[in-house]
Protein backbone atom coordinates (compact mmCIF):
# COMPACT_ATOMS: atom_id res chain seq x y z
CA UNK A 1 0.00 0.00 0.00
CA UNK A 2 1.08 3.60 -0.54
CA UNK A 3 3.37 5.54 1.72
CA UNK A 4 0.69 7.66 3.46
CA UNK A 5 0.14 4.49 5.47
CA UNK A 6 3.61 4.63 6.96
CA UNK A 7 1.92 6.54 9.76
CA UNK A 8 1.30 4.29 12.73
CA UNK A 9 -2.28 3.83 13.76
CA UNK A 10 -3.20 2.10 16.97
CA UNK A 11 -6.95 2.07 16.35
CA UNK A 12 -7.08 0.71 12.80
CA UNK A 13 -4.92 -1.63 10.80
CA UNK A 14 -5.06 -0.01 7.38
CA UNK A 15 -3.82 -3.24 5.79
CA UNK A 16 -6.92 -5.02 7.05
CA UNK A 17 -9.87 -2.69 7.59
CA UNK A 18 -13.06 -4.32 8.85
CA UNK A 19 -16.64 -3.31 9.56
CA UNK A 20 -18.08 -3.28 13.09
CA UNK A 21 -21.18 -5.43 13.65
CA UNK A 22 -22.44 -6.74 16.99
CA UNK A 23 -19.13 -5.98 18.69
CA UNK A 24 -17.17 -7.99 16.10
CA UNK A 25 -14.88 -6.91 13.28
CA UNK A 26 -16.18 -8.41 10.05
CA UNK A 27 -15.56 -8.42 6.31
CA UNK A 28 -18.30 -8.39 3.69
CA UNK A 29 -20.09 -11.70 3.00
CA UNK A 30 -19.30 -11.15 -0.70
CA UNK A 31 -15.61 -10.79 0.17
CA UNK A 32 -15.40 -7.61 -1.93
CA UNK A 33 -13.69 -4.31 -1.11
CA UNK A 34 -13.63 -0.69 -2.21
CA UNK A 35 -10.47 1.38 -2.43
CA UNK A 36 -9.92 4.65 -0.59
CA UNK A 37 -7.54 7.26 -1.97
CA UNK A 38 -6.07 10.29 -0.27
CA UNK A 39 -7.38 13.40 -2.14
CA UNK A 40 -4.13 15.28 -1.36
CA UNK A 41 -1.96 12.71 -3.14
CA UNK A 42 -4.27 10.21 -4.90
CA UNK A 43 -2.37 7.48 -3.07
CA UNK A 44 -4.26 4.40 -1.97
CA UNK A 45 -4.90 4.49 1.78
CA UNK A 46 -6.87 1.31 2.37
CA UNK A 47 -9.25 -1.26 0.97
CA UNK A 48 -12.52 -1.34 2.89
CA UNK A 49 -14.95 -4.28 2.95
CA UNK A 50 -17.92 -3.53 0.71
CA UNK A 51 -20.73 -4.28 3.13
CA UNK A 52 -24.19 -4.82 1.68
CA UNK A 53 -27.62 -6.07 2.55
CA UNK A 54 -26.33 -8.98 4.69
CA UNK A 55 -24.14 -6.77 6.86
CA UNK A 56 -26.86 -4.14 7.21
CA UNK A 57 -29.37 -6.81 8.23
CA UNK A 58 -26.96 -8.33 10.75
CA UNK A 59 -26.24 -4.90 12.18
CA UNK A 60 -29.93 -4.07 12.54
CA UNK A 61 -30.58 -7.43 14.22
CA UNK A 62 -27.68 -6.83 16.60
CA UNK A 63 -29.00 -3.38 17.47
CA UNK A 64 -32.43 -4.87 18.06
CA UNK A 65 -31.02 -7.56 20.34
CA UNK A 66 -29.05 -4.97 22.31
CA UNK A 67 -31.99 -2.59 22.69
CA UNK A 68 -33.79 -4.14 25.71
CA UNK A 69 -30.70 -4.07 27.90
CA UNK A 70 -29.44 -0.65 26.76
CA UNK A 71 -32.81 1.04 27.01
CA UNK A 72 -33.31 -0.26 30.54
CA UNK A 73 -30.06 1.21 31.84
CA UNK A 74 -30.49 4.37 33.85
CA UNK A 75 -29.72 7.65 32.12
CA UNK A 76 -26.82 8.00 34.55
CA UNK A 77 -25.32 4.68 33.44
CA UNK A 78 -25.65 5.60 29.78
CA UNK A 79 -24.08 8.99 30.55
CA UNK A 80 -21.08 7.21 32.08
CA UNK A 81 -20.54 5.27 28.84
CA UNK A 82 -20.91 8.41 26.72
CA UNK A 83 -18.48 10.39 28.85
CA UNK A 84 -15.96 7.56 28.67
CA UNK A 85 -16.33 7.56 24.89
CA UNK A 86 -15.88 11.34 24.82
CA UNK A 87 -12.67 11.01 26.84
CA UNK A 88 -11.36 8.31 24.51
CA UNK A 89 -12.05 10.48 21.48
CA UNK A 90 -10.05 13.31 23.00
CA UNK A 91 -7.21 11.00 24.04
CA UNK A 92 -7.04 9.75 20.44
CA UNK A 93 -7.69 13.05 18.69
CA UNK A 94 -4.45 13.04 16.68
CA UNK A 95 -5.12 9.65 15.19
CA UNK A 96 -8.79 10.36 14.47
CA UNK A 97 -7.85 13.69 12.89
CA UNK A 98 -5.09 12.14 10.79
CA UNK A 99 -7.42 9.48 9.43
CA UNK A 100 -10.02 12.12 8.63
CA UNK A 101 -7.51 14.38 6.86
CA UNK A 102 -6.20 11.43 4.86
CA UNK A 103 -9.55 10.10 3.76
CA UNK A 104 -11.45 13.30 2.87
CA UNK A 105 -8.78 16.02 2.77
CA UNK A 106 -9.71 18.31 5.67
CA UNK A 107 -6.77 20.43 6.81
CA UNK A 108 -5.27 18.75 9.88
CA UNK A 109 -5.86 21.69 12.25
CA UNK A 110 -9.54 21.70 11.30
CA UNK A 111 -9.72 17.93 11.71
CA UNK A 112 -8.48 18.28 15.28
CA UNK A 113 -11.20 20.92 15.78
CA UNK A 114 -13.80 18.53 14.40
CA UNK A 115 -12.76 15.72 16.75
CA UNK A 116 -13.25 18.05 19.73
CA UNK A 117 -16.57 19.30 18.33
CA UNK A 118 -17.71 15.71 17.74
CA UNK A 119 -16.68 14.65 21.26
CA UNK A 120 -18.65 17.54 22.74
CA UNK A 121 -21.91 16.12 21.34
CA UNK A 122 -21.32 13.04 23.48
CA UNK A 123 -20.85 14.99 26.70
CA UNK A 124 -23.72 17.38 25.96
CA UNK A 125 -26.14 14.48 25.37
CA UNK A 126 -24.75 12.46 28.28
CA UNK A 127 -26.09 15.31 30.42
CA UNK A 128 -29.23 15.96 28.39
CA UNK A 129 -30.21 12.29 28.73
CA UNK A 130 -30.51 12.85 32.49
CA UNK A 131 -33.13 15.54 31.80
CA UNK A 132 -35.63 13.56 29.75
CA UNK A 133 -38.53 14.63 31.94
CA UNK A 134 -42.11 13.48 31.56
CA UNK A 135 -45.27 15.44 32.44
CA UNK A 136 -48.30 15.23 34.66
CA UNK A 137 -51.45 16.84 33.31
CA UNK A 138 -54.43 18.11 35.34
CA UNK A 139 -57.26 15.62 34.79
CA UNK A 140 -60.90 16.50 34.06
CA UNK A 141 -62.34 14.22 36.72
CA UNK A 142 -61.27 13.63 40.34
CA UNK A 143 -60.66 9.89 39.88
CA UNK A 144 -58.24 10.25 36.98
CA UNK A 145 -54.51 10.91 36.77
CA UNK A 146 -52.81 11.79 33.48
CA UNK A 147 -49.13 11.27 32.73
CA UNK A 148 -46.79 11.56 29.75
CA UNK A 149 -43.67 9.42 29.78
CA UNK A 150 -40.84 9.50 27.24
CA UNK A 151 -39.31 6.30 25.91
CA UNK A 152 -36.62 5.56 23.31
CA UNK A 153 -37.99 4.97 19.80
CA UNK A 154 -35.93 1.78 19.36
CA UNK A 155 -33.36 0.95 16.69
CA UNK A 156 -32.19 3.96 14.68
CA UNK A 157 -30.06 4.36 11.57
CA UNK A 158 -27.70 7.25 10.82
CA UNK A 159 -26.57 8.00 7.27
CA UNK A 160 -23.73 10.50 7.31
CA UNK A 161 -21.77 12.66 4.81
CA UNK A 162 -18.04 12.81 4.16
CA UNK A 163 -17.54 16.49 4.93
CA UNK A 164 -17.91 16.14 8.73
CA UNK A 165 -17.44 12.40 9.20
CA UNK A 166 -17.19 12.39 12.99
CA UNK A 167 -19.29 15.37 14.04
CA UNK A 168 -22.30 14.39 11.94
CA UNK A 169 -22.10 10.90 13.41
CA UNK A 170 -21.92 11.92 17.08
CA UNK A 171 -24.57 14.63 16.53
CA UNK A 172 -26.88 11.66 15.85
CA UNK A 173 -25.40 8.92 18.04
CA UNK A 174 -25.03 11.18 21.10
CA UNK A 175 -28.75 11.86 21.53
CA UNK A 176 -29.75 8.40 20.25
CA UNK A 177 -27.62 6.55 22.79
CA UNK A 178 -28.48 8.96 25.60
CA UNK A 179 -32.19 8.41 24.91
CA UNK A 180 -31.73 4.63 25.14
CA UNK A 181 -31.75 3.82 21.41
CA UNK A 182 -29.33 1.47 19.68
CA UNK A 183 -28.29 1.80 16.08
CA UNK A 184 -26.47 1.41 12.82
CA UNK A 185 -24.28 4.01 11.14
CA UNK A 186 -23.68 4.08 7.40
CA UNK A 187 -20.74 6.45 6.89
CA UNK A 188 -20.04 8.06 3.51
CA UNK A 189 -17.96 5.88 1.20
CA UNK A 190 -15.30 8.58 1.07
CA UNK A 191 -14.81 8.62 4.84
CA UNK A 192 -15.40 5.29 6.59
CA UNK A 193 -12.02 5.14 8.37
CA UNK A 194 -12.61 7.78 11.02
CA UNK A 195 -16.01 6.19 11.72
CA UNK A 196 -14.44 2.74 12.07
CA UNK A 197 -11.70 4.11 14.33
CA UNK A 198 -14.50 5.62 16.41
CA UNK A 199 -16.04 2.12 16.59
CA UNK A 200 -12.78 0.92 18.13
CA UNK A 201 -13.32 3.49 20.86
CA UNK A 202 -16.90 2.31 21.33
CA UNK A 203 -15.41 -1.12 21.99
CA UNK A 204 -12.79 0.31 24.36
CA UNK A 205 -15.45 2.26 26.26
CA UNK A 206 -17.12 -1.09 27.04
CA UNK A 207 -20.37 -0.17 25.33
CA UNK A 208 -22.27 -3.47 25.03
CA UNK A 209 -22.16 -5.41 21.74
CA UNK A 210 -24.73 -4.38 19.17
CA UNK A 211 -25.47 -0.95 20.65
CA UNK A 212 -23.41 0.74 17.90
CA UNK A 213 -22.73 -0.89 14.53
CA UNK A 214 -20.90 0.60 11.55
CA UNK A 215 -21.47 -0.70 8.02
CA UNK A 216 -19.89 0.88 4.95
CA UNK A 217 -20.12 -0.33 1.37
CA UNK A 218 -22.96 -0.73 -1.11
CA UNK A 219 -24.95 2.42 -0.48
CA UNK A 220 -28.16 1.36 -2.17
CA UNK A 221 -28.30 -2.07 -0.56
CA UNK A 222 -27.56 -0.78 2.92
CA UNK A 223 -30.10 2.00 2.54
CA UNK A 224 -32.76 -0.39 1.19
CA UNK A 225 -32.30 -2.66 4.19
CA UNK A 226 -32.51 0.31 6.56
CA UNK A 227 -35.76 1.55 5.03
CA UNK A 228 -37.37 -1.84 4.42
CA UNK A 229 -36.53 -3.48 7.74
CA UNK A 230 -39.42 -2.76 10.14
CA UNK A 231 -37.08 -3.01 13.14
CA UNK A 232 -35.58 0.39 12.26
CA UNK A 233 -37.85 3.02 13.77
CA UNK A 234 -36.02 6.18 12.85
CA UNK A 235 -33.52 7.32 10.25
CA UNK A 236 -31.42 10.43 10.61
CA UNK A 237 -29.82 11.58 7.36
CA UNK A 238 -27.27 14.29 6.68
CA UNK A 239 -26.35 14.84 3.06
CA UNK A 240 -27.52 16.36 -0.18
CA UNK A 241 -31.05 17.58 -0.83
CA UNK A 242 -31.46 15.31 -3.86
CA UNK A 243 -30.72 12.16 -1.88
CA UNK A 244 -32.81 13.45 1.03
CA UNK A 245 -35.84 13.68 -1.25
CA UNK A 246 -35.47 10.06 -2.37
CA UNK A 247 -35.31 9.00 1.28
CA UNK A 248 -38.57 10.80 2.04
CA UNK A 249 -40.24 8.59 -0.57
CA UNK A 250 -38.61 5.47 0.83
CA UNK A 251 -39.63 6.32 4.39
CA UNK A 252 -43.29 6.62 3.39
CA UNK A 253 -43.85 2.87 3.00
CA UNK A 254 -43.43 2.23 6.72
CA UNK A 255 -43.99 5.83 7.86
CA UNK A 256 -40.52 5.67 9.35
CA UNK A 257 -39.50 8.70 11.35
CA UNK A 258 -37.00 10.67 9.30
CA UNK A 259 -34.94 13.75 9.98
CA UNK A 260 -33.07 15.50 7.20
CA UNK A 261 -30.06 17.79 7.47
CA UNK A 262 -29.54 18.79 3.84
CA UNK A 263 -27.74 21.28 1.65
CA UNK A 264 -27.61 25.05 1.95
CA UNK A 265 -26.86 28.23 0.04
CA UNK A 266 -25.93 30.74 2.69
CA UNK A 267 -26.03 34.50 2.15
CA UNK A 268 -23.39 36.49 4.06
CA UNK A 269 -24.43 40.15 4.38
CA UNK A 270 -22.05 42.99 5.26
CA UNK A 271 -23.89 46.21 6.11
CA UNK A 272 -22.21 49.60 5.85
CA UNK A 273 -22.10 49.93 9.65
CA UNK A 274 -20.27 46.59 10.09
CA UNK A 275 -16.84 46.24 11.65
CA UNK A 276 -15.14 45.51 8.31
CA UNK A 277 -12.16 43.67 9.76
CA UNK A 278 -14.42 41.39 11.75
CA UNK A 279 -16.64 40.91 8.69
CA UNK A 280 -13.67 40.05 6.44
CA UNK A 281 -12.33 37.61 9.04
CA UNK A 282 -15.82 36.09 9.36
CA UNK A 283 -16.25 35.76 5.60
CA UNK A 284 -12.89 34.04 5.42
CA UNK A 285 -13.82 31.55 8.14
CA UNK A 286 -17.29 30.91 6.79
CA UNK A 287 -16.31 30.59 3.13
CA UNK A 288 -13.01 28.72 3.31
CA UNK A 289 -13.57 26.33 6.20
CA UNK A 290 -13.05 22.77 4.96
CA UNK A 291 -11.99 24.27 1.59
CA UNK A 292 -15.52 25.58 1.14
CA UNK A 293 -17.11 22.16 1.56
CA UNK A 294 -19.58 22.79 4.37
CA UNK A 295 -23.35 22.99 4.28
CA UNK A 296 -23.32 26.37 6.04
CA UNK A 297 -20.52 27.93 3.96
CA UNK A 298 -21.10 31.49 2.78
CA UNK A 299 -22.18 31.00 -0.83
CA UNK A 300 -23.17 34.57 -1.66
CA UNK A 301 -21.40 37.53 -0.05
CA UNK A 302 -23.51 40.71 -0.23
CA UNK A 303 -21.65 43.93 0.63
CA UNK A 304 -23.20 47.40 0.93
CA UNK A 305 -22.13 49.62 -1.98
CA UNK A 306 -20.57 52.22 0.34
CA UNK A 307 -18.10 49.73 1.82
CA UNK A 308 -17.73 47.23 -1.00
CA UNK A 309 -14.30 48.34 -2.18
CA UNK A 310 -12.85 48.58 1.31
CA UNK A 311 -14.28 45.20 2.31
CA UNK A 312 -13.03 43.55 -0.90
CA UNK A 313 -9.50 44.89 -0.33
CA UNK A 314 -9.35 43.60 3.26
CA UNK A 315 -10.97 40.26 2.37
CA UNK A 316 -8.69 39.56 -0.60
CA UNK A 317 -5.62 40.40 1.46
CA UNK A 318 -6.61 37.64 3.88
CA UNK A 319 -7.57 35.17 1.12
CA UNK A 320 -4.18 35.67 -0.55
CA UNK A 321 -2.40 34.47 2.58
CA UNK A 322 -4.30 31.19 2.95
CA UNK A 323 -1.92 28.27 2.67
CA UNK A 324 -3.09 25.50 0.33
CA UNK A 325 -1.58 22.02 0.36
CA UNK A 326 -1.45 18.47 1.68
CA UNK A 327 -4.06 18.18 4.41
CA UNK A 328 -1.63 16.38 6.73
CA UNK A 329 0.74 19.37 6.82
CA UNK A 330 -0.28 21.13 10.06
CA UNK A 331 0.52 24.57 8.62
CA UNK A 332 -1.95 24.11 5.72
CA UNK A 333 -5.30 25.90 5.97
CA UNK A 334 -6.91 24.73 2.72
CA UNK A 335 -6.72 21.09 1.76
CA UNK A 336 -7.82 19.52 -1.52
CA UNK A 337 -11.36 19.10 -2.79
CA UNK A 338 -12.71 15.71 -1.80
CA UNK A 339 -12.36 14.08 -5.23
CA UNK A 340 -12.20 14.71 -8.97
CA UNK A 341 -15.95 15.37 -9.26
CA UNK A 342 -15.70 17.93 -6.49
CA UNK A 343 -12.84 19.70 -8.27
CA UNK A 344 -14.64 19.58 -11.63
CA UNK A 345 -17.73 21.19 -10.13
CA UNK A 346 -15.68 24.11 -8.80
CA UNK A 347 -13.95 24.55 -12.16
CA UNK A 348 -17.33 24.46 -13.92
CA UNK A 349 -18.84 27.07 -11.58
CA UNK A 350 -15.95 29.48 -12.05
CA UNK A 351 -15.89 28.99 -15.82
CA UNK A 352 -19.67 29.47 -16.06
CA UNK A 353 -19.47 32.65 -13.99
CA UNK A 354 -16.67 34.05 -16.17
CA UNK A 355 -18.57 33.26 -19.37
CA UNK A 356 -21.55 35.17 -17.96
CA UNK A 357 -19.49 38.24 -17.06
CA UNK A 358 -17.91 37.61 -13.65
CA UNK A 359 -14.45 38.99 -12.96
CA UNK A 360 -11.89 36.99 -11.00
CA UNK A 361 -10.26 39.21 -8.36
CA UNK A 362 -8.11 36.50 -6.80
CA UNK A 363 -7.25 32.86 -7.65
CA UNK A 364 -9.54 31.21 -10.16
CA UNK A 365 -7.47 28.19 -11.18
CA UNK A 366 -6.67 24.62 -10.32
CA UNK A 367 -3.61 24.70 -8.08
CA UNK A 368 -0.93 22.42 -9.38
CA UNK A 369 0.48 21.02 -6.15
CA UNK A 370 1.52 17.38 -6.39
CA UNK A 371 -1.26 15.09 -7.52
CA UNK A 372 -4.09 16.37 -5.33
CA UNK A 373 -7.43 18.00 -6.19
CA UNK A 374 -6.43 21.52 -5.22
CA UNK A 375 -8.13 24.76 -6.25
CA UNK A 376 -6.84 28.24 -5.49
CA UNK A 377 -8.80 30.24 -2.91
CA UNK A 378 -10.83 32.44 -5.21
CA UNK A 379 -12.78 35.70 -5.07
CA UNK A 380 -15.04 36.75 -7.95
CA UNK A 381 -16.96 39.93 -8.60
CA UNK A 382 -19.66 41.08 -11.04
CA UNK A 383 -21.75 38.06 -10.23
CA UNK A 384 -25.30 37.76 -11.56
CA UNK A 385 -28.30 35.61 -10.74
CA UNK A 386 -28.14 33.42 -13.83
CA UNK A 387 -24.80 31.89 -12.76
CA UNK A 388 -24.70 28.33 -11.32
CA UNK A 389 -22.82 29.70 -8.34
CA UNK A 390 -25.98 31.64 -7.36
CA UNK A 391 -28.25 28.65 -6.93
CA UNK A 392 -26.13 25.50 -6.52
CA UNK A 393 -23.73 24.59 -3.72
CA UNK A 394 -20.27 25.16 -5.22
CA UNK A 395 -18.70 23.15 -2.40
CA UNK A 396 -15.32 24.72 -3.02
CA UNK A 397 -13.10 27.70 -2.11
CA UNK A 398 -14.85 30.29 -4.27
CA UNK A 399 -16.29 33.51 -2.82
CA UNK A 400 -18.67 35.50 -5.06
CA UNK A 401 -19.18 39.18 -4.15
CA UNK A 402 -22.39 41.17 -4.73
CA UNK A 403 -23.25 44.80 -4.09
CA UNK A 404 -26.49 46.04 -2.54
CA UNK A 405 -27.87 49.42 -1.64
CA UNK A 406 -30.78 48.92 0.80
CA UNK A 407 -31.87 46.56 3.58
CA UNK A 408 -35.09 45.73 1.74
CA UNK A 409 -33.19 44.77 -1.41
CA UNK A 410 -30.67 42.54 0.35
CA UNK A 411 -33.31 40.72 2.40
CA UNK A 412 -35.20 39.83 -0.80
CA UNK A 413 -31.99 38.70 -2.51
CA UNK A 414 -30.77 36.69 0.49
CA UNK A 415 -34.10 34.85 0.78
CA UNK A 416 -34.20 34.12 -2.96
CA UNK A 417 -33.12 30.47 -2.68
CA UNK A 418 -34.80 27.10 -2.36
CA UNK A 419 -32.54 26.38 0.62
CA UNK A 420 -32.88 27.68 4.18
CA UNK A 421 -30.03 26.40 6.32
CA UNK A 422 -27.76 29.26 7.44
CA UNK A 423 -27.41 33.00 6.84
CA UNK A 424 -24.94 35.56 8.21
CA UNK A 425 -25.12 39.28 8.80
CA UNK A 426 -22.55 41.75 10.04
CA UNK A 427 -23.78 45.04 11.48
CA UNK A 428 -23.23 47.21 14.55
CA UNK A 429 -26.81 48.52 14.49
CA UNK A 430 -28.91 46.64 17.05
CA UNK A 431 -32.25 47.52 15.51
CA UNK A 432 -31.07 46.35 12.07
CA UNK A 433 -29.55 43.19 13.57
CA UNK A 434 -32.86 42.14 15.11
CA UNK A 435 -35.06 43.17 12.18
CA UNK A 436 -32.92 41.49 9.51
CA UNK A 437 -32.36 38.32 11.60
CA UNK A 438 -36.12 37.98 11.92
CA UNK A 439 -36.62 38.51 8.17
CA UNK A 440 -34.18 35.88 6.95
CA UNK A 441 -35.78 32.48 6.18
CA UNK A 442 -32.99 30.27 7.48
CA UNK A 443 -32.72 27.87 10.43
CA UNK A 444 -29.40 29.25 11.70
CA UNK A 445 -28.39 32.93 11.79
CA UNK A 446 -24.78 33.98 12.40
CA UNK A 447 -25.06 37.54 13.70
CA UNK A 448 -21.55 38.95 13.59
CA UNK A 449 -20.62 35.28 13.99
CA UNK A 450 -19.22 33.08 11.21
CA UNK A 451 -19.12 29.80 13.15
CA UNK A 452 -22.51 29.36 14.79
CA UNK A 453 -22.63 25.55 15.24
CA UNK A 454 -22.41 24.32 18.86
CA UNK A 455 -23.70 21.17 20.57
CA UNK A 456 -25.98 23.07 22.94
CA UNK A 457 -28.01 24.88 20.25
CA UNK A 458 -30.47 23.55 17.66
CA UNK A 459 -29.10 23.23 14.14
CA UNK A 460 -31.17 22.56 11.04
CA UNK A 461 -32.84 23.97 8.00
CA UNK A 462 -36.05 25.30 6.52
CA UNK A 463 -37.45 24.67 3.04
CA UNK A 464 -35.23 22.36 0.96
CA UNK A 465 -32.52 22.29 3.62
CA UNK A 466 -34.56 19.66 5.41
CA UNK A 467 -36.47 19.23 8.65
CA UNK A 468 -35.75 18.28 12.23
CA UNK A 469 -33.15 19.81 14.51
CA UNK A 470 -29.89 18.37 15.81
CA UNK A 471 -28.05 19.74 18.82
CA UNK A 472 -29.52 21.45 21.86
CA UNK A 473 -32.29 19.99 23.99
CA UNK A 474 -34.30 19.81 20.74
CA UNK A 475 -31.90 17.23 19.27
CA UNK A 476 -32.94 14.36 21.54
CA UNK A 477 -36.69 14.68 20.86
CA UNK A 478 -36.63 12.70 17.62
CA UNK A 479 -35.22 9.71 19.47
CA UNK A 480 -38.05 9.63 22.00
CA UNK A 481 -41.69 8.60 21.84
CA UNK A 482 -44.11 10.48 24.08
CA UNK A 483 -46.55 8.04 25.66
CA UNK A 484 -49.72 9.28 27.32
CA UNK A 485 -50.96 7.23 30.29
CA UNK A 486 -54.49 7.84 31.51
CA UNK A 487 -55.05 6.28 34.94
CA UNK A 488 -58.52 5.78 36.35
CA UNK A 489 -58.39 5.28 40.12
P1 LIG B 1 -24.71 12.67 -0.28
O1 LIG B 1 -24.14 12.29 -1.58
O2 LIG B 1 -26.17 12.96 -0.21
O3 LIG B 1 -24.33 11.48 0.72
C1 LIG B 1 -24.62 11.54 2.09
C2 LIG B 1 -24.76 10.11 2.62
O4 LIG B 1 -25.85 9.49 1.96
C3 LIG B 1 -23.54 9.24 2.32
O5 LIG B 1 -23.39 8.30 3.35
C4 LIG B 1 -23.95 8.55 1.03
O6 LIG B 1 -23.30 7.33 0.82
C5 LIG B 1 -25.42 8.32 1.28
N1 LIG B 1 -26.19 8.16 0.06
C6 LIG B 1 -25.89 8.59 -1.19
N2 LIG B 1 -26.88 8.24 -2.05
C7 LIG B 1 -27.80 7.57 -1.31
C8 LIG B 1 -29.05 6.95 -1.62
N3 LIG B 1 -29.55 6.96 -2.85
N4 LIG B 1 -29.73 6.36 -0.62
C9 LIG B 1 -29.25 6.36 0.64
N5 LIG B 1 -28.08 6.92 1.00
C10 LIG B 1 -27.37 7.53 0.04
O7 LIG B 1 -23.98 13.94 0.35
P2 LIG B 1 -22.42 14.16 0.55
O8 LIG B 1 -21.85 14.52 -0.77
O9 LIG B 1 -21.81 13.04 1.31
O10 LIG B 1 -22.41 15.40 1.53
C11 LIG B 1 -22.50 16.71 1.10
C12 LIG B 1 -23.92 17.23 1.23
O11 LIG B 1 -24.31 17.14 2.60
C13 LIG B 1 -24.02 18.70 0.87
O12 LIG B 1 -25.21 18.93 0.17
C14 LIG B 1 -24.03 19.38 2.24
O13 LIG B 1 -24.63 20.65 2.22
C15 LIG B 1 -24.82 18.39 3.05
N6 LIG B 1 -24.56 18.54 4.49
C16 LIG B 1 -25.56 19.03 5.28
C17 LIG B 1 -25.34 19.22 6.64
C18 LIG B 1 -26.42 19.76 7.54
O14 LIG B 1 -26.25 19.70 8.75
N7 LIG B 1 -27.51 20.29 7.01
C19 LIG B 1 -24.09 18.89 7.19
C20 LIG B 1 -23.09 18.40 6.35
C21 LIG B 1 -23.36 18.21 5.00
P3 LIG B 1 -22.08 7.20 -0.22
O15 LIG B 1 -21.02 8.08 0.30
O16 LIG B 1 -21.75 5.77 -0.16
O17 LIG B 1 -22.61 7.67 -1.55
XYZ file of C-alpha atoms in Angstrom, residues 25 63 96 143 152 279 302 401 409 463 483:
11
model
C -14.882 -6.911 13.276
C -28.995 -3.383 17.474
C -8.786 10.357 14.474
C -60.655 9.892 39.875
C -36.616 5.563 23.315
C -16.643 40.912 8.686
C -23.507 40.714 -0.230
C -19.183 39.180 -4.146
C -33.191 44.767 -1.406
C -37.453 24.671 3.041
C -46.549 8.036 25.658
